[in-house]
mmCIF file of C-alpha atoms and ligand atoms in Angstrom:
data_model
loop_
_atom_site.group_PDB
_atom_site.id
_atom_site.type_symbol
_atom_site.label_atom_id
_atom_site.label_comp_id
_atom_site.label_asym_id
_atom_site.label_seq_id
_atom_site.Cartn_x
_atom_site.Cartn_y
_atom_site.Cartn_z
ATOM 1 C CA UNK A 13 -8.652 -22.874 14.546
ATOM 2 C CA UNK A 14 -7.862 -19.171 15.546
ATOM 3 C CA UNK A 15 -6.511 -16.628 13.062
ATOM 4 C CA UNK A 16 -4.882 -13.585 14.208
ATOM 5 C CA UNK A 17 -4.319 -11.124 11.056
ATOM 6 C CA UNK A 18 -1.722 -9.006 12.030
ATOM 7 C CA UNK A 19 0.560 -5.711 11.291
ATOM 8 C CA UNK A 20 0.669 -2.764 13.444
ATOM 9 C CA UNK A 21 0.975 -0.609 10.035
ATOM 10 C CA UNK A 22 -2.506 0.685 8.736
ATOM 11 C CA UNK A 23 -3.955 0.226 6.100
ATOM 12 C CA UNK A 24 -1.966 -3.070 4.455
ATOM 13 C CA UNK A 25 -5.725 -4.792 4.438
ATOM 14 C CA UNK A 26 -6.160 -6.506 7.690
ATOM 15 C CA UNK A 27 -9.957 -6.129 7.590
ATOM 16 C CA UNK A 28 -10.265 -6.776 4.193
ATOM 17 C CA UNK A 29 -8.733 -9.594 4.638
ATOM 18 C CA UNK A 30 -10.412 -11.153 7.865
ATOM 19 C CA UNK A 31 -13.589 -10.611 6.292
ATOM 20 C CA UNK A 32 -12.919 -11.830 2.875
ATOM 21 C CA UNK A 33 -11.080 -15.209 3.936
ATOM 22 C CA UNK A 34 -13.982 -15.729 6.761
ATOM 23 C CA UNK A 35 -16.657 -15.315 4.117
ATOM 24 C CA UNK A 36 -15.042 -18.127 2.046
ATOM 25 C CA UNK A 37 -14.914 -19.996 5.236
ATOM 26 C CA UNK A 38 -18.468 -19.358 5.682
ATOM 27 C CA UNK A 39 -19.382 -20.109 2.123
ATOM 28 C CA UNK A 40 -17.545 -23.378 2.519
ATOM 29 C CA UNK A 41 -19.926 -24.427 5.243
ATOM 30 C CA UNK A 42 -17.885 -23.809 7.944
ATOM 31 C CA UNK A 43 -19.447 -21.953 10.829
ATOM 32 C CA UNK A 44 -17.351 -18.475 11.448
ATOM 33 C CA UNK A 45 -16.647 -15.889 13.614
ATOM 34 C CA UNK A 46 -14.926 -12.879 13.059
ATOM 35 C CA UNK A 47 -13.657 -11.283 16.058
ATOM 36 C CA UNK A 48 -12.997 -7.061 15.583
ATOM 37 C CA UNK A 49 -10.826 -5.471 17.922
ATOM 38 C CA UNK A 50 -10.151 -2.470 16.078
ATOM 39 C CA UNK A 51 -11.909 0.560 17.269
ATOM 40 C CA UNK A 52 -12.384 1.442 13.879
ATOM 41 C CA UNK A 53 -14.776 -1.103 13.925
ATOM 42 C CA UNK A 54 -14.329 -1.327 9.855
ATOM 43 C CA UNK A 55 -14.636 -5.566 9.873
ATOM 44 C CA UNK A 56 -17.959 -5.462 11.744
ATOM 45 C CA UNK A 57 -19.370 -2.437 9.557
ATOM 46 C CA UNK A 58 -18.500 -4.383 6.580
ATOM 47 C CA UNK A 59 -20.332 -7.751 7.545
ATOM 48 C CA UNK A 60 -22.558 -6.036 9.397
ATOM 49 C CA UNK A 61 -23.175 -2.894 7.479
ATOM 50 C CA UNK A 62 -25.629 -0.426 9.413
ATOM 51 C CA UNK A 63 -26.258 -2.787 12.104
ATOM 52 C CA UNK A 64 -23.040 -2.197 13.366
ATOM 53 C CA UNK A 65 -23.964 1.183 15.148
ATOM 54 C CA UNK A 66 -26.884 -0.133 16.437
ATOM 55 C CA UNK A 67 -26.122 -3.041 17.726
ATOM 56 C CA UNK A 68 -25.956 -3.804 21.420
ATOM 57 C CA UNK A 69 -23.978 -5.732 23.073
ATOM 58 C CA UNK A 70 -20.417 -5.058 21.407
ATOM 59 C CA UNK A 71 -16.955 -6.249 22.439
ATOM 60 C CA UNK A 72 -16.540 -3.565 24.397
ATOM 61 C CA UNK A 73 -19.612 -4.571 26.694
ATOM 62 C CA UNK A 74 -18.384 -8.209 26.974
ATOM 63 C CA UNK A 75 -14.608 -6.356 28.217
ATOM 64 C CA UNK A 76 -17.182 -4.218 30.630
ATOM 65 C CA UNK A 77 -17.949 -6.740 32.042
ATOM 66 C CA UNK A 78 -14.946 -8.483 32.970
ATOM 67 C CA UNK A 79 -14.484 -5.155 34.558
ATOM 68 C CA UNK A 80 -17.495 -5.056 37.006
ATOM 69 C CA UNK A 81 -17.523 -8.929 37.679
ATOM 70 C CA UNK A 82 -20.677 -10.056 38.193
ATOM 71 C CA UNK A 83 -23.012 -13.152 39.359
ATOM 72 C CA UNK A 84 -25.323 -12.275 36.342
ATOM 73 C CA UNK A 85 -22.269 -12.099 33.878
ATOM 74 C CA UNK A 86 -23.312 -13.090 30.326
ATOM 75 C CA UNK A 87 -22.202 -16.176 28.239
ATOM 76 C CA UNK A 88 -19.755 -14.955 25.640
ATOM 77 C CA UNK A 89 -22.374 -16.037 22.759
ATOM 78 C CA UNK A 90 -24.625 -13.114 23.777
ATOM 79 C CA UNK A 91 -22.282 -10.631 22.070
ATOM 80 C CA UNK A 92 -22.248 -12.381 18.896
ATOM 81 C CA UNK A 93 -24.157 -11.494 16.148
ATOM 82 C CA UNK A 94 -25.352 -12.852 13.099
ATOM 83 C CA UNK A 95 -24.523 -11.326 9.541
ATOM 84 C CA UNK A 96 -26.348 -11.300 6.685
ATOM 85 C CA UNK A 97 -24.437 -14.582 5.617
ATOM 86 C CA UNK A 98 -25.041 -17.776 6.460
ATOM 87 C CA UNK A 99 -22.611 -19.838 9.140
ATOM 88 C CA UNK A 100 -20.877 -15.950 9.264
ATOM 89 C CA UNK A 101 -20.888 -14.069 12.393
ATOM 90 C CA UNK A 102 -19.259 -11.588 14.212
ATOM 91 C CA UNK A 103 -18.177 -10.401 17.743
ATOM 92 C CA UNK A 104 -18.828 -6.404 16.620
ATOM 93 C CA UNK A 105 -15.977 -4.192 17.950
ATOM 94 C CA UNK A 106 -16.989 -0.063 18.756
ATOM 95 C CA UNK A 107 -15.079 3.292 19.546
ATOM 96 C CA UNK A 108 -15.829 2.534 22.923
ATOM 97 C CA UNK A 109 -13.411 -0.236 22.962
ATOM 98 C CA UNK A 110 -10.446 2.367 22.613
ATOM 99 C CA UNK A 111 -11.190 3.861 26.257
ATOM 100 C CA UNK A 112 -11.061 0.259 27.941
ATOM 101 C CA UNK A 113 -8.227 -0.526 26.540
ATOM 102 C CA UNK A 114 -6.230 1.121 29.567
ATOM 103 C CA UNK A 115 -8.030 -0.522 32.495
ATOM 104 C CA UNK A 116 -7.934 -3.379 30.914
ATOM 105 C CA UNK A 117 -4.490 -3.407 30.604
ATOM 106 C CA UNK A 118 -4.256 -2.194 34.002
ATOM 107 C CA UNK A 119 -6.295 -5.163 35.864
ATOM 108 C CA UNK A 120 -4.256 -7.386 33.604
ATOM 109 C CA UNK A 121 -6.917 -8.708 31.466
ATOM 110 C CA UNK A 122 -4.720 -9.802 28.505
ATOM 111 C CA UNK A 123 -5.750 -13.516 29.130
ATOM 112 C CA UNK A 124 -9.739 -12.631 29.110
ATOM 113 C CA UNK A 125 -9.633 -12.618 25.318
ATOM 114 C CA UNK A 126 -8.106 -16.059 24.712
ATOM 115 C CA UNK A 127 -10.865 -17.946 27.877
ATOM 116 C CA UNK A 128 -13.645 -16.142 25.858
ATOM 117 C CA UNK A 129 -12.723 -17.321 22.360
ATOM 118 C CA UNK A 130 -11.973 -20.990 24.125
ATOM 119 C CA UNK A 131 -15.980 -20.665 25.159
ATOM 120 C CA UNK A 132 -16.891 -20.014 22.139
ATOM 121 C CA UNK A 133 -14.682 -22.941 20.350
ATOM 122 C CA UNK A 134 -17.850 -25.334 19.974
ATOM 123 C CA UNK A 135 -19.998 -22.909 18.078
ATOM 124 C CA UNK A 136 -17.294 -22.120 15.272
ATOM 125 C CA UNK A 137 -14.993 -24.007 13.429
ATOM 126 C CA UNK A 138 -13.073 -21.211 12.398
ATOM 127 C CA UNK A 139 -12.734 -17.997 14.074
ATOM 128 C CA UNK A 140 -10.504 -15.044 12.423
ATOM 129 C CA UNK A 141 -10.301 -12.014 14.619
ATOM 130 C CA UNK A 142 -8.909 -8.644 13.407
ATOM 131 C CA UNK A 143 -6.916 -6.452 14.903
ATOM 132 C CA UNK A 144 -5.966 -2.479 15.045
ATOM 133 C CA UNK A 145 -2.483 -0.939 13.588
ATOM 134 C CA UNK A 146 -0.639 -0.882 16.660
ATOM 135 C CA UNK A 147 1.280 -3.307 18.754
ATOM 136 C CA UNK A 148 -0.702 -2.375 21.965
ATOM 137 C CA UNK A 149 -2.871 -4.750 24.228
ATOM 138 C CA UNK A 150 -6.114 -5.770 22.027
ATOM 139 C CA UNK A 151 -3.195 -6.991 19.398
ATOM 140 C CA UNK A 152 -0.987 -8.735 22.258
ATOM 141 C CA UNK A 153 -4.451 -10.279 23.930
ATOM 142 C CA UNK A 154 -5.600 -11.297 19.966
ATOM 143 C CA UNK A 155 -1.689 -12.543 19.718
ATOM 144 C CA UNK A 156 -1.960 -14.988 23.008
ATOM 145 C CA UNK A 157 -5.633 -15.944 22.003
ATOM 146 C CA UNK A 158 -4.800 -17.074 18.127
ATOM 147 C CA UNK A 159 -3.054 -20.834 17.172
ATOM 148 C CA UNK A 160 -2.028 -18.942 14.044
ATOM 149 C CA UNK A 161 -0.559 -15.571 12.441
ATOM 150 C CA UNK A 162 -1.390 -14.327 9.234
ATOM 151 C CA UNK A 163 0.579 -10.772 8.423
ATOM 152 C CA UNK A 164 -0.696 -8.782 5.183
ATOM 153 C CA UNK A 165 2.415 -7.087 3.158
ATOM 154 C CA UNK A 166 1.640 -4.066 0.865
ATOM 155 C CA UNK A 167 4.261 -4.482 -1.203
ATOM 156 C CA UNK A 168 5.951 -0.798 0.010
ATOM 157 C CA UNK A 169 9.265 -0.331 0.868
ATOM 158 C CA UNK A 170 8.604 0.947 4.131
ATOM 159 C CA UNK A 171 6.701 -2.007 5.385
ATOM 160 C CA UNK A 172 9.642 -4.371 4.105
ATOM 161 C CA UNK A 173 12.019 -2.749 6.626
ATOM 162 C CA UNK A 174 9.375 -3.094 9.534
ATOM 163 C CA UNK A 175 8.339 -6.764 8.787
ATOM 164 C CA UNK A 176 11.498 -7.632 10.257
ATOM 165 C CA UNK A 177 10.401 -6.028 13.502
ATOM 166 C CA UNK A 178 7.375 -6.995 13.759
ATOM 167 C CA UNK A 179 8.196 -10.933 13.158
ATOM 168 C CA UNK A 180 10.820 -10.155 16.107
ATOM 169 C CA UNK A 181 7.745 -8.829 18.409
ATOM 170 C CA UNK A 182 5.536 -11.923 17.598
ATOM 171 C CA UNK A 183 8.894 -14.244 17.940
ATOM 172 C CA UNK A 184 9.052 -12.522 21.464
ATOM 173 C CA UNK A 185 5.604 -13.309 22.344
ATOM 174 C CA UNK A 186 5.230 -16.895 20.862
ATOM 175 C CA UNK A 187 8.074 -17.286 23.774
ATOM 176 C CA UNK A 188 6.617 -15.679 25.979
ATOM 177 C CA UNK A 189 3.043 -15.914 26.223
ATOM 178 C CA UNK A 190 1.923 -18.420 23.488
ATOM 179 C CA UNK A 191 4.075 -21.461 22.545
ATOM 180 C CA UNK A 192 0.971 -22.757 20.095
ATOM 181 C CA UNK A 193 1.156 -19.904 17.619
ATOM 182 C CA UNK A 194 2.393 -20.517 14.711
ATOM 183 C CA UNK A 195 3.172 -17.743 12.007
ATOM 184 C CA UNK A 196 1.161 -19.415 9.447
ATOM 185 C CA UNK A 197 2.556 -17.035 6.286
ATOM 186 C CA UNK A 198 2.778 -13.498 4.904
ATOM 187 C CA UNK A 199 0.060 -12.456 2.508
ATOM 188 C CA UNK A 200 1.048 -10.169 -0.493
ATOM 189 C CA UNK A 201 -2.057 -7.776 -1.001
ATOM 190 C CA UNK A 202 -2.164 -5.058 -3.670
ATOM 191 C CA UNK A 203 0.233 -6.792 -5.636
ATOM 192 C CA UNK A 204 1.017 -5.769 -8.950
ATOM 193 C CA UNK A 205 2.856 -8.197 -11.309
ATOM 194 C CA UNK A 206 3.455 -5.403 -13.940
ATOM 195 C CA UNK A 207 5.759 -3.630 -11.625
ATOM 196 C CA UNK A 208 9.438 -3.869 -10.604
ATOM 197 C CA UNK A 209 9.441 -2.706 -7.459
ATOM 198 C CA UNK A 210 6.692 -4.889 -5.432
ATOM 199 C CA UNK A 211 8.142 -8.290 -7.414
ATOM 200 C CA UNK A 212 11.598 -7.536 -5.705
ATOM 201 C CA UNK A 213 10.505 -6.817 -2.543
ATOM 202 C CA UNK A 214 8.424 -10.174 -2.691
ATOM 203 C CA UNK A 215 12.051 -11.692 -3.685
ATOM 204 C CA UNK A 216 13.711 -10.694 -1.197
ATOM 205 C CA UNK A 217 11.410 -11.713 0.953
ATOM 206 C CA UNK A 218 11.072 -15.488 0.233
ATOM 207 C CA UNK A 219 15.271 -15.418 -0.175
ATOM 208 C CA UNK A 220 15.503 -14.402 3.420
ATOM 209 C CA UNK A 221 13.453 -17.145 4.186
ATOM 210 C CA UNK A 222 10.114 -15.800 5.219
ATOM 211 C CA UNK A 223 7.215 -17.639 4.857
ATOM 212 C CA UNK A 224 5.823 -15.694 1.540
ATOM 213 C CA UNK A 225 1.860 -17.236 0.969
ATOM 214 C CA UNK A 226 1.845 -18.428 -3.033
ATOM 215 C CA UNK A 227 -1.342 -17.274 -3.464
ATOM 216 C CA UNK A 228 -1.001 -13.556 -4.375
ATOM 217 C CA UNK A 229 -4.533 -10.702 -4.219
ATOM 218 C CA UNK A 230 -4.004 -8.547 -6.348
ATOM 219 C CA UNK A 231 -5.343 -4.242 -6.610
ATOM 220 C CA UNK A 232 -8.707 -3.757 -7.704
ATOM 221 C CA UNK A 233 -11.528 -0.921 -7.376
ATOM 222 C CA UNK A 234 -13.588 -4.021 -6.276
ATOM 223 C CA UNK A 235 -12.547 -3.816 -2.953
ATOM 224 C CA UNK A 236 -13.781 -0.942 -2.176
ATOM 225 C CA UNK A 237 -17.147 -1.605 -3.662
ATOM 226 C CA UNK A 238 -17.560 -4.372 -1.597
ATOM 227 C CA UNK A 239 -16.884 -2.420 1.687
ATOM 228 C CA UNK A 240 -19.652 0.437 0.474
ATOM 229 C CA UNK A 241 -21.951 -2.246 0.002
ATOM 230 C CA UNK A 242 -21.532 -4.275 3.150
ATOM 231 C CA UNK A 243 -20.804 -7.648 0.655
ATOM 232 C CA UNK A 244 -18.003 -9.847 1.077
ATOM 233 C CA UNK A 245 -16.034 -10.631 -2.057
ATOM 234 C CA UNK A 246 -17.192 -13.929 -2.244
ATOM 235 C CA UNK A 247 -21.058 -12.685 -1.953
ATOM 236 C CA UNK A 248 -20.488 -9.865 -4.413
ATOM 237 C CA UNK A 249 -18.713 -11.594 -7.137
ATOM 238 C CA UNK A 250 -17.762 -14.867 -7.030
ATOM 239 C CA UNK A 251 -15.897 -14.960 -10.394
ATOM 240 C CA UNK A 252 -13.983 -11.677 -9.945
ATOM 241 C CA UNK A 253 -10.343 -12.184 -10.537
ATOM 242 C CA UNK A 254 -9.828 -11.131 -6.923
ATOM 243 C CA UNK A 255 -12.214 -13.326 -5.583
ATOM 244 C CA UNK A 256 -10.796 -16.384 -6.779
ATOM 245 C CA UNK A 257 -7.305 -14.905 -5.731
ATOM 246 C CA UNK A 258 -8.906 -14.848 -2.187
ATOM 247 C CA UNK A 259 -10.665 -18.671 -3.126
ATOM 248 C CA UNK A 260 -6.981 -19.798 -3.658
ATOM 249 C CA UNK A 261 -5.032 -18.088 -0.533
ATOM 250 C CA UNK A 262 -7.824 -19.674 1.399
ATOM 251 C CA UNK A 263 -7.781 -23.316 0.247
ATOM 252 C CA UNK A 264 -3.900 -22.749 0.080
ATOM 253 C CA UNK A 265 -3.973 -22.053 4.388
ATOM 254 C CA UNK A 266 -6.613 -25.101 4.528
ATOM 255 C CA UNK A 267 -4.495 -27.203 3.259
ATOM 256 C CA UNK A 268 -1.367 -26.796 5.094
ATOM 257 C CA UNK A 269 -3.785 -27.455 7.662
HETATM 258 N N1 LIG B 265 -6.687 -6.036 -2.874
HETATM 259 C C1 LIG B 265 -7.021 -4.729 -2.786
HETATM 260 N N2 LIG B 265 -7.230 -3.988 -3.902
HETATM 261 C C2 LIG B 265 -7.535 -2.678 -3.813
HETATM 262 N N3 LIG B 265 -7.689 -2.018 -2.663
HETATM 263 C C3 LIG B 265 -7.499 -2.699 -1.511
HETATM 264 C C4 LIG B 265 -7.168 -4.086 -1.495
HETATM 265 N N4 LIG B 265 -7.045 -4.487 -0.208
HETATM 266 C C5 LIG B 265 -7.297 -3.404 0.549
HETATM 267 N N5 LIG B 265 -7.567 -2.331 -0.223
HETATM 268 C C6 LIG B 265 -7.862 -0.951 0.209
HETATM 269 O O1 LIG B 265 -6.846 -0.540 1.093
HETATM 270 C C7 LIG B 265 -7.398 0.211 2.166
HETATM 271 C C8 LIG B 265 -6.980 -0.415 3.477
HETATM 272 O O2 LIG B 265 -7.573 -1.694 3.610
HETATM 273 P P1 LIG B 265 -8.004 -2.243 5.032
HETATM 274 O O3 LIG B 265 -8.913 -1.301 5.723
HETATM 275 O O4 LIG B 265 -8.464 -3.638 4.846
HETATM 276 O O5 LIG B 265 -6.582 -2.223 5.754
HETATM 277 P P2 LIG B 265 -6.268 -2.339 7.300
HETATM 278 O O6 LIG B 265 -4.888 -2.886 7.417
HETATM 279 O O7 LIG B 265 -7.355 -3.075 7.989
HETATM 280 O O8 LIG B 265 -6.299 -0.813 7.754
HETATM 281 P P3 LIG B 265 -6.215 -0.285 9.290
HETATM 282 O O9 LIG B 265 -4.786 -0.450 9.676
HETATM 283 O O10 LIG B 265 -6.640 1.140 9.201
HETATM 284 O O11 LIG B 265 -7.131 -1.128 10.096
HETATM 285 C C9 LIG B 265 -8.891 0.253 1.946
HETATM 286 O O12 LIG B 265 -9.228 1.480 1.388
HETATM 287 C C10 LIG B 265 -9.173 -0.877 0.988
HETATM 288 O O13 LIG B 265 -10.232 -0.567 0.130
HETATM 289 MG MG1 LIG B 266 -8.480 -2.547 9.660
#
């Protein structure tokens, strides 16, 4: 199974999010791979923490080299790395990946990222790749690679308007490109029962039909903790009202299967 986590606005929790649902995954057993194709590279410094920078062999190398094609090409498995966390790993993502991202584009690579996560498919039983806050190729190649969408909603007016949108782009490319993915739900992060504003939004949401996730995560300084200490919720603090928000959102997409 291949998660995309989706929404070209920044900063709705998109890494947060990858990394937290694919540490329950791992902590269920399941062997995982996160897949970062942010240039940020903030999933793969938070399950990686320092090692990050100093890793080899990034995302951006693999891409390199479906650039210069080679006899001595690599296996795909050679740019992923093992996290501090059991049956968690991750394909690391750099800066370097943002000055690619043209010739890729231009030699029509968008295809390259789906074949190399289809390599991988019998080392991981669940693979969750994140992606940047744009609609621009690593997002359309994570798009065509992925069986299934999840989109994070901050509860803000503005990103009500442009959910719309940006179910119209992935309608456009499930046509287009990728008949098998399905937009598995909306997740409401940052949500905050006490107010007015984010519970109508929600509303609206699920009256217009969208496919609203029951399992709410709610705000908490905890978050941010967890990405200064390079600890997955689930590692940090099992019991944490947050982390059992993220237990239930995950066993809630599990079981829809
Ligand atoms: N449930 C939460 N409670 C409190 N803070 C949160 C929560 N989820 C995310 N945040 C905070 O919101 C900010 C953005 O989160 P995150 O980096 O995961 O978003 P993003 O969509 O990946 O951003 P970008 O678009 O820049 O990649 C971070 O500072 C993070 O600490
Ligand atoms: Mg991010």
């Amino acid at each position: 199974m291949r998660r995309v986590i989706f929404n070209q606005k920044g900063g709705v929790g998109k890494s947060t999010i990858t990394c937290n649902l694919a540490a329950v995954s791992a902590a269920r057993g399941l062997r995982t791979l996160v897949v970062d194709l942010d240039p940020q590279g903030n999933a793969s410094h938070y399950l990686l923490g320092a090692a990050a920078t100093d890793a080899t062999n990034h995302l951006a190398d693999l891409f390199e080299q479906v650039l210069n094609v080679s006899m001595f090409a690599k296996p795909a498995n050679a740019f992923v790395h093992a996290s501090p966390f059991e049956n968690l790993s991750v394909l690391p993502s750099s800066p370097r990946l943002a000055d690619l991202e043209d010739k890729l584009e231009a030699r029509y690579k968008i295809y390259k990222l789906k074949s190399t996560l289809e390599e991988l498919e019998s080392e991981f039983d669940r693979i969750y790749i994140d992606t940047p806050p744009a609609l621009n190729f690593y997002t359309r190649s994570a798009l065509i690679a992925a069986d299934r969408c999840l989109i994070p909603f901050d509860c803000d007016a503005f990103s009500h308007q442009a959910l719309y949108n940006l179910l119209a782009n992935v309608k456009e490319l499930q046509e287009d490109h990728n008949a098998d993915l399905q937009v598995e739900g909306i997740i409401v992060n940052q949500f905050q029962p006490r107010a007015t504003l984010p519970r109508q939004l929600v509303e609206t949401l699920a009256q217009d039909g969208l496919p609203v996730l029951p399992a709410y995560l709610g705000s908490s300084v905890i978050v941010r903790e967890s990405h200064q200490l390079a600890k997955p919720l689930i590692q940090l603090d099992p019991k944490h009202k947050l982390t059992q928000a993220y237990v239930a959102l995950y066993e809630c997409l599990e079981q829809n299967g």
